[in-house]
C-alpha positions as a printed NumPy array, in Angstrom:
array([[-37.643,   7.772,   0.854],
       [-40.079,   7.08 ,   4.122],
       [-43.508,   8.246,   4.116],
       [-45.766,   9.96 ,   7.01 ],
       [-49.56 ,   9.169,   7.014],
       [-51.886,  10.475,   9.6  ],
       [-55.72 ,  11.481,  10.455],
       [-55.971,  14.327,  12.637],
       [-59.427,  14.184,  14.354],
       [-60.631,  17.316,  16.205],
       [-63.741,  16.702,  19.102],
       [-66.367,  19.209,  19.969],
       [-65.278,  18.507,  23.743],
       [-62.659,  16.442,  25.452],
       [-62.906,  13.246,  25.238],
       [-61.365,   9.718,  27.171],
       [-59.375,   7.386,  25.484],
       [-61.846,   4.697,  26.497],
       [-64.74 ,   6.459,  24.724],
       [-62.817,   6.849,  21.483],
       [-61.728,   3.111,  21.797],
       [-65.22 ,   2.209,  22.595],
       [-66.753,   4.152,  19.605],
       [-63.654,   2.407,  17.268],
       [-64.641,  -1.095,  18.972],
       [-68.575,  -0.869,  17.63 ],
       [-66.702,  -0.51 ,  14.05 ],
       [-64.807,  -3.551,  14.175],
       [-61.569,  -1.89 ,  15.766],
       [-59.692,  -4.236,  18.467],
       [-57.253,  -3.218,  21.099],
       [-55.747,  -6.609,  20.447],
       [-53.052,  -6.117,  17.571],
       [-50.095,  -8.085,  16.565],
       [-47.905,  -7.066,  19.991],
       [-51.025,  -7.788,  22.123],
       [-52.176,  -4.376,  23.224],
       [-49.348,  -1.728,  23.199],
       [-49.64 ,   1.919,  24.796],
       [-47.659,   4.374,  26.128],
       [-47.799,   7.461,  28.839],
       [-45.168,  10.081,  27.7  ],
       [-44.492,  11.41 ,  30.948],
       [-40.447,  11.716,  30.664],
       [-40.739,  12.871,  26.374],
       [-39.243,   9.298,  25.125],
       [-41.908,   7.38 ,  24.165],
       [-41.562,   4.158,  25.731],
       [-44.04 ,   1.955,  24.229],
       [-44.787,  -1.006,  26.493],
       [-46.791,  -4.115,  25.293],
       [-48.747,  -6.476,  27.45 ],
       [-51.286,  -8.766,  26.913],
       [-55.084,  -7.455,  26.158],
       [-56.45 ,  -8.753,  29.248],
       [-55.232,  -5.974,  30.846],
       [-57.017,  -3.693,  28.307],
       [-59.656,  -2.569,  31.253],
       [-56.719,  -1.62 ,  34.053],
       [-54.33 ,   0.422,  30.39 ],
       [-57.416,   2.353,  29.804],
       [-57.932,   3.259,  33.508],
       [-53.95 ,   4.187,  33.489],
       [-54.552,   6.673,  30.076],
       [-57.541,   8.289,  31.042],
       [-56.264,   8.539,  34.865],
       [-56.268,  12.564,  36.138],
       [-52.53 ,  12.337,  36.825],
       [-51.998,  11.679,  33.352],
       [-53.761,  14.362,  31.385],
       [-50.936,  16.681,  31.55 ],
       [-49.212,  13.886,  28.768],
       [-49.081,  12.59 ,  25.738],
       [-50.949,   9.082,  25.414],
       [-51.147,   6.416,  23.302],
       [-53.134,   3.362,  21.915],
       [-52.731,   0.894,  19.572],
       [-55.588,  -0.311,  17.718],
       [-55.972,  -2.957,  15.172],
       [-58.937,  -4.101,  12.75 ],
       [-58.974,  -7.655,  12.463],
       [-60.97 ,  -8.002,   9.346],
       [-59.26 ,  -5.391,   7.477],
       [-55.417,  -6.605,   8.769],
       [-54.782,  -3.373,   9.534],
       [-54.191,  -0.848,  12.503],
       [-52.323,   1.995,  14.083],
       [-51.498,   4.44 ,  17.042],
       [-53.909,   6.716,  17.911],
       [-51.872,   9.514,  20.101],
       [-53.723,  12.073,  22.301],
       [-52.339,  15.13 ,  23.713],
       [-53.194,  16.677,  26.613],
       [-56.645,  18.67 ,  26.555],
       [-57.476,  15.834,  24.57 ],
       [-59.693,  18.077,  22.338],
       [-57.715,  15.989,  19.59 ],
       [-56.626,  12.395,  18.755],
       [-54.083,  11.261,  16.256],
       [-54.306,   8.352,  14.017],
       [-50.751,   6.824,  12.325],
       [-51.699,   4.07 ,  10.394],
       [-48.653,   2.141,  11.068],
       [-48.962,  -1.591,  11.478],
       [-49.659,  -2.852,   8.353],
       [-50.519,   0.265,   6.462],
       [-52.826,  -0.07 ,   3.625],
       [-51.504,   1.545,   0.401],
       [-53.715,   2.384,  -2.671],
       [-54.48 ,  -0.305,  -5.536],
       [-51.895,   0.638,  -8.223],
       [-49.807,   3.062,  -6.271],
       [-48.513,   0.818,  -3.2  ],
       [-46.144,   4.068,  -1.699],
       [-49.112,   6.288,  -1.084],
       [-51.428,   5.476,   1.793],
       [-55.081,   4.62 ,   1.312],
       [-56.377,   7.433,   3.142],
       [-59.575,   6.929,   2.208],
       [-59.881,   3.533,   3.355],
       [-58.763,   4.936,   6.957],
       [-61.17 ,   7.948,   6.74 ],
       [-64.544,   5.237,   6.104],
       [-63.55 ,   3.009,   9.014],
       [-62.624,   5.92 ,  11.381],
       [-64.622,   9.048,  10.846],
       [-68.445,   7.331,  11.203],
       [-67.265,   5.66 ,  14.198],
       [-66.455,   8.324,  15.722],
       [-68.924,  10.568,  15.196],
       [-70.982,   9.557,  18.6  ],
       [-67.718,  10.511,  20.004],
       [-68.327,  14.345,  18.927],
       [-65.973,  14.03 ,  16.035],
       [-66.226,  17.676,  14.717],
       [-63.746,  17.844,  11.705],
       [-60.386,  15.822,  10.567],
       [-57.694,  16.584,   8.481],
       [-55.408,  13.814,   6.633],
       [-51.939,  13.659,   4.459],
       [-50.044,  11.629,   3.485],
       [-46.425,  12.751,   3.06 ],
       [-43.178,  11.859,   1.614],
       [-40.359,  12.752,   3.905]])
């Protein structure tokens, strides 16, 4: 049995992926995860996650949050050093919304190691991004 976690975060307004990353980075969030810094524009519906090295972080963010682009699906990997610990976060167009899927080294619950520590997720995320105009989120954590 596989399991699903996400956090989906709702904005007052659009928003960039650079000021969600930016909001993320003043919480201890990193572009720089295991991969180096991994993204991806969805503009042919397959996904094709490409990793490069997170000196390019400036010129990936200028590529996501590029006017061509906001017809499509993007994505970011982020990572939290301290906590060893990251995920996607996936934005569809309008970006009015942002999708979290903890999924590189997910952090499971004390005692219950198949169920996702949402909570841990919702304390490093939600404060963050509340300069961001986070207006409301909604999380699960699912057995498929």
């Amino acid at each position: 049995m596989s399991r699903t976690a996400d956090v989906d975060l709702v904005f007052a307004r659009a928003v960039t992926v650079s000021t969600v990353v930016s909001a993320l980075a003043e919480a201890g969030w990193s572009l720089e995860e295991p991969l180096g810094l991994s993204y991806v524009v969805n503009d042919d519906d397959s996904f094709d996650w490409q990793a490069t090295s997170v000196d390019r972080a400036d010129e990936i963010l200028s590529l996501l949050d590029s006017p061509e682009n906001r017809a499509f699906d993007v994505a970011i990997c982020v990572y939290h050093p301290e906590a060893g610990t990251g995920g996607q976060l996936l934005f569809p167009p309008g970006r009015t919304r942002c999708y979290f899927l903890p999924t590189i080294y997910r952090r499971s619950l004390p005692g219950a190691p198949r169920l996702t520590d949402i909570a841990w997720y919702l304390n490093a995320l939600v404060p963050a991004l509340l300069p961001a105009g986070l207006l409301s989120y909604e999380a699960r954590d699912l057995a498929d």
